[in-house]
Coordinates of C-alpha atoms in Angstrom, one line a residue:
X1 CA 0.0 0.0 0.0
X2 CA 1.0 3.6 -0.4
X3 CA 1.4 5.7 2.7
X4 CA 1.0 9.5 2.4
X5 CA 3.5 11.7 4.2
X6 CA 3.9 15.4 4.7
X7 CA 7.6 15.4 4.1
X8 CA 9.2 18.3 2.1
X9 CA 11.9 18.7 -0.5
X10 CA 13.2 21.6 1.5
X11 CA 15.2 21.3 4.6
X12 CA 13.4 23.3 7.4
X13 CA 16.6 24.7 8.9
X14 CA 18.7 25.5 5.9
X15 CA 16.0 26.2 3.3
X16 CA 18.0 24.0 0.8
X17 CA 15.8 22.5 -1.9
X18 CA 17.1 18.9 -2.5
X19 CA 14.7 16.2 -3.6
X20 CA 16.4 13.4 -1.6
X21 CA 15.3 15.1 1.6
X22 CA 11.8 14.0 0.8
X23 CA 12.6 10.3 1.0
X24 CA 14.6 10.7 4.3
X25 CA 11.9 12.8 6.0
X26 CA 9.1 10.6 4.6
X27 CA 10.8 7.4 5.9
X28 CA 11.3 8.9 9.3
X29 CA 7.7 10.1 9.5
X30 CA 6.5 6.7 8.4
X31 CA 8.6 4.9 11.1
X32 CA 7.5 7.2 13.8
X33 CA 3.8 7.3 12.9
X34 CA 3.1 3.7 12.0
X35 CA 5.9 2.1 14.1
X36 CA 6.4 -0.9 11.8
X37 CA 8.7 -3.7 12.9
X38 CA 10.8 -5.7 10.5
X39 CA 13.0 -5.4 7.4
X40 CA 13.0 -2.4 5.1
X41 CA 14.3 -2.6 1.6
X42 CA 15.7 0.9 1.0
X43 CA 15.6 1.9 -2.7
X44 CA 15.7 4.7 -5.2
X45 CA 12.6 5.4 -7.3
X46 CA 14.5 4.6 -10.5
X47 CA 15.0 1.0 -9.6
X48 CA 13.3 -2.1 -11.0
X49 CA 13.2 -5.7 -9.9
X50 CA 14.4 -8.6 -12.1
X51 CA 14.2 -11.1 -9.2
X52 CA 12.6 -11.2 -5.7
X53 CA 14.6 -10.1 -2.6
X54 CA 13.2 -12.4 0.1
X55 CA 16.0 -11.7 2.7
X56 CA 15.2 -10.6 6.2
X57 CA 17.5 -8.9 8.6
X58 CA 17.7 -8.5 12.4
X59 CA 18.7 -5.4 14.4
X60 CA 22.4 -4.7 14.1
X61 CA 22.9 -6.8 11.0
X62 CA 22.0 -4.7 7.9
X63 CA 23.0 -5.6 4.3
X64 CA 23.9 -3.1 1.5
X65 CA 25.1 -3.0 -2.0
X66 CA 28.9 -2.4 -2.4
X67 CA 29.6 1.0 -4.0
X68 CA 31.6 0.2 -7.0
X69 CA 34.5 2.7 -7.4
X70 CA 34.0 4.2 -3.9
X71 CA 37.0 6.3 -2.7
X72 CA 37.2 7.4 1.0
X73 CA 38.2 10.9 0.2
X74 CA 37.2 14.2 -1.5
X75 CA 35.5 17.4 -0.3
X76 CA 32.3 15.7 0.9
X77 CA 34.0 13.1 3.0
X78 CA 36.4 15.7 4.4
X79 CA 33.5 17.7 5.7
X80 CA 31.8 14.6 7.1
X81 CA 35.0 13.4 8.8
X82 CA 35.3 16.7 10.4
X83 CA 31.7 16.7 11.6
X84 CA 31.7 13.1 12.9
X85 CA 35.3 12.6 14.0
X86 CA 35.2 9.2 12.3
X87 CA 38.3 7.7 10.7
X88 CA 37.8 7.7 6.9
X89 CA 39.0 4.1 6.8
X90 CA 36.0 3.2 8.9
X91 CA 33.6 4.5 6.3
X92 CA 32.2 1.5 4.3
X93 CA 31.8 1.9 0.6
X94 CA 28.2 0.8 0.5
X95 CA 25.0 2.2 -0.8
X96 CA 21.4 1.1 -1.7
X97 CA 19.6 -1.2 -2.3
X98 CA 19.9 -1.9 1.4
X99 CA 18.2 -4.2 3.8
X100 CA 17.9 -2.7 7.3
X101 CA 15.8 -3.4 10.3
X102 CA 13.3 -0.7 11.3
X103 CA 15.0 -0.2 14.6
X104 CA 18.4 0.6 13.0
X105 CA 16.8 2.8 10.3
X106 CA 14.9 4.9 12.8
X107 CA 18.0 5.4 14.9
X108 CA 20.1 6.3 11.8
X109 CA 17.8 8.7 10.0
X110 CA 18.0 11.8 12.2
X111 CA 21.8 11.9 12.0
X112 CA 21.7 10.9 8.3
X113 CA 19.4 13.9 7.6
X114 CA 21.6 16.3 9.7
X115 CA 24.8 15.2 7.9
X116 CA 23.1 15.4 4.5
X117 CA 22.2 19.1 5.3
X118 CA 25.8 19.9 6.4
X119 CA 27.2 18.3 3.2
X120 CA 24.7 20.2 1.1
X121 CA 25.6 23.5 2.8
X122 CA 29.3 23.1 2.4
X123 CA 29.7 21.2 -0.8
X124 CA 26.3 21.1 -2.5
X125 CA 26.8 17.8 -4.3
X126 CA 23.9 15.8 -5.6
X127 CA 25.3 12.7 -3.9
X128 CA 25.3 14.3 -0.4
X129 CA 22.8 11.9 1.0
X130 CA 24.8 8.9 -0.2
X131 CA 28.0 10.1 1.6
X132 CA 26.0 11.1 4.7
X133 CA 24.5 7.6 4.8
X134 CA 28.1 6.2 5.0
X135 CA 29.2 8.7 7.6
X136 CA 26.2 8.4 9.8
X137 CA 26.5 4.6 9.8
X138 CA 30.2 4.8 10.7
X139 CA 29.5 7.3 13.5
X140 CA 26.9 5.1 15.0
X141 CA 28.9 1.9 14.6
X142 CA 26.4 0.3 12.3
X143 CA 28.3 -2.2 10.1
X144 CA 26.8 -3.2 6.8
X145 CA 27.4 -6.7 5.3
X146 CA 28.1 -6.1 1.6
X147 CA 26.0 -8.1 -0.8
X148 CA 25.2 -7.7 -4.5
X149 CA 21.6 -6.3 -4.5
X150 CA 21.6 -3.7 -7.2
X151 CA 23.3 -3.0 -10.6
X152 CA 23.9 0.7 -11.1
X153 CA 24.3 1.7 -14.7
X154 CA 27.0 1.5 -16.0
X155 CA 28.8 -0.6 -13.4
X156 CA 30.6 -3.6 -15.0
X157 CA 28.7 -6.9 -15.3
X158 CA 31.3 -8.7 -13.3
X159 CA 30.9 -6.3 -10.4
X160 CA 27.1 -6.8 -10.1
X161 CA 26.4 -10.2 -11.7
X162 CA 23.2 -11.6 -10.6
X163 CA 21.9 -8.4 -8.9
X164 CA 18.1 -8.7 -8.4
X165 CA 17.6 -5.0 -8.8
X166 CA 18.6 -2.6 -11.6
X167 CA 19.2 1.1 -10.9
X168 CA 19.0 3.0 -14.2
X169 CA 20.6 6.2 -12.8
X170 CA 22.8 6.8 -15.8
X171 CA 22.4 6.5 -19.6
X172 CA 22.4 2.9 -20.9
X173 CA 25.3 2.6 -23.3
X174 CA 25.5 0.7 -26.6
X175 CA 28.3 -1.7 -27.4
X176 CA 30.5 1.1 -28.5
X177 CA 30.0 3.1 -25.3
X178 CA 27.7 5.7 -26.8
X179 CA 24.3 6.6 -25.1
X180 CA 21.6 4.2 -26.2
X181 CA 18.6 5.0 -23.8
X182 CA 18.2 7.3 -20.8
X183 CA 15.3 7.9 -18.5
X184 CA 15.5 11.7 -18.9
X185 CA 14.5 11.5 -22.6
X186 CA 11.8 8.9 -22.1
X187 CA 8.1 9.5 -22.0
X188 CA 6.2 7.1 -19.7
X189 CA 4.3 4.3 -21.4
X190 CA 5.7 4.9 -24.9
X191 CA 7.4 2.0 -26.7
X192 CA 11.2 2.0 -26.5
X193 CA 12.8 2.9 -29.8
X194 CA 16.0 0.9 -29.4
X195 CA 16.9 -2.8 -29.6
X196 CA 17.8 -4.2 -26.2
X197 CA 20.4 -6.4 -27.8
X198 CA 22.4 -3.3 -28.7
X199 CA 23.1 -2.6 -25.0
X200 CA 26.7 -3.1 -23.9
X201 CA 25.9 -4.7 -20.5
X202 CA 23.8 -7.8 -19.8
X203 CA 21.7 -6.3 -17.1
X204 CA 21.0 -3.2 -19.2
X205 CA 19.6 -5.5 -21.9
X206 CA 17.4 -7.0 -19.2
X207 CA 16.2 -3.6 -18.2
X208 CA 15.2 -2.6 -21.7
X209 CA 13.4 -5.9 -22.1
X210 CA 11.5 -5.4 -18.9
X211 CA 10.5 -1.9 -20.0
X212 CA 9.4 -3.1 -23.4
X213 CA 7.3 -5.9 -21.9
X214 CA 5.7 -3.6 -19.3
X215 CA 4.8 -1.1 -22.0
X216 CA 3.3 -3.8 -24.1
X217 CA 0.9 -4.9 -21.3
X218 CA -0.3 -1.3 -21.0
X219 CA -1.1 -1.1 -24.7
X220 CA -3.2 -4.3 -24.9

């Protein structure tokens, strides 16, 4: 079911307009209002399933997707290290999809939101919530077990082989590395105008086939 929330895109303290705030505030509101107990599969809206994710977790034992190419450095992490006092080497290179118990998520979110706002104020990067997630987890001593859950375009096939979720955050490339399809130029429910077999990566072919098949059901 869908749960309505009042969460904003604007941080109430800084006035910063940043769409990822909505998800963080909405999730916290849902946890505090409905008080669910159990496993949460934390996702981005531009993710699709190609297999079920039946795994359940207990408090203190969350699971997350390894962040391919993560480097524990740069302006954002410098700011977050200063704010948290955490050793950069203690910051895990993980991201979502993530499986986390409601108890851990509710404890993590307030600091996650606060660190996101600080990173946005000082650096302003789009990925601020991703780095704040890592920093807040390290500060609270929440250790994530890495597991392949999501393929982010265009991570190598060998890095995310078998991932049950596809995150189409970047353009899908053809076999020559040129853009083939991208969400920002796509109109919902229109047939795709490319051949899935032209995609460079296996899971990107799967995504285009899923999209083609879903659109076909709408047109029947």
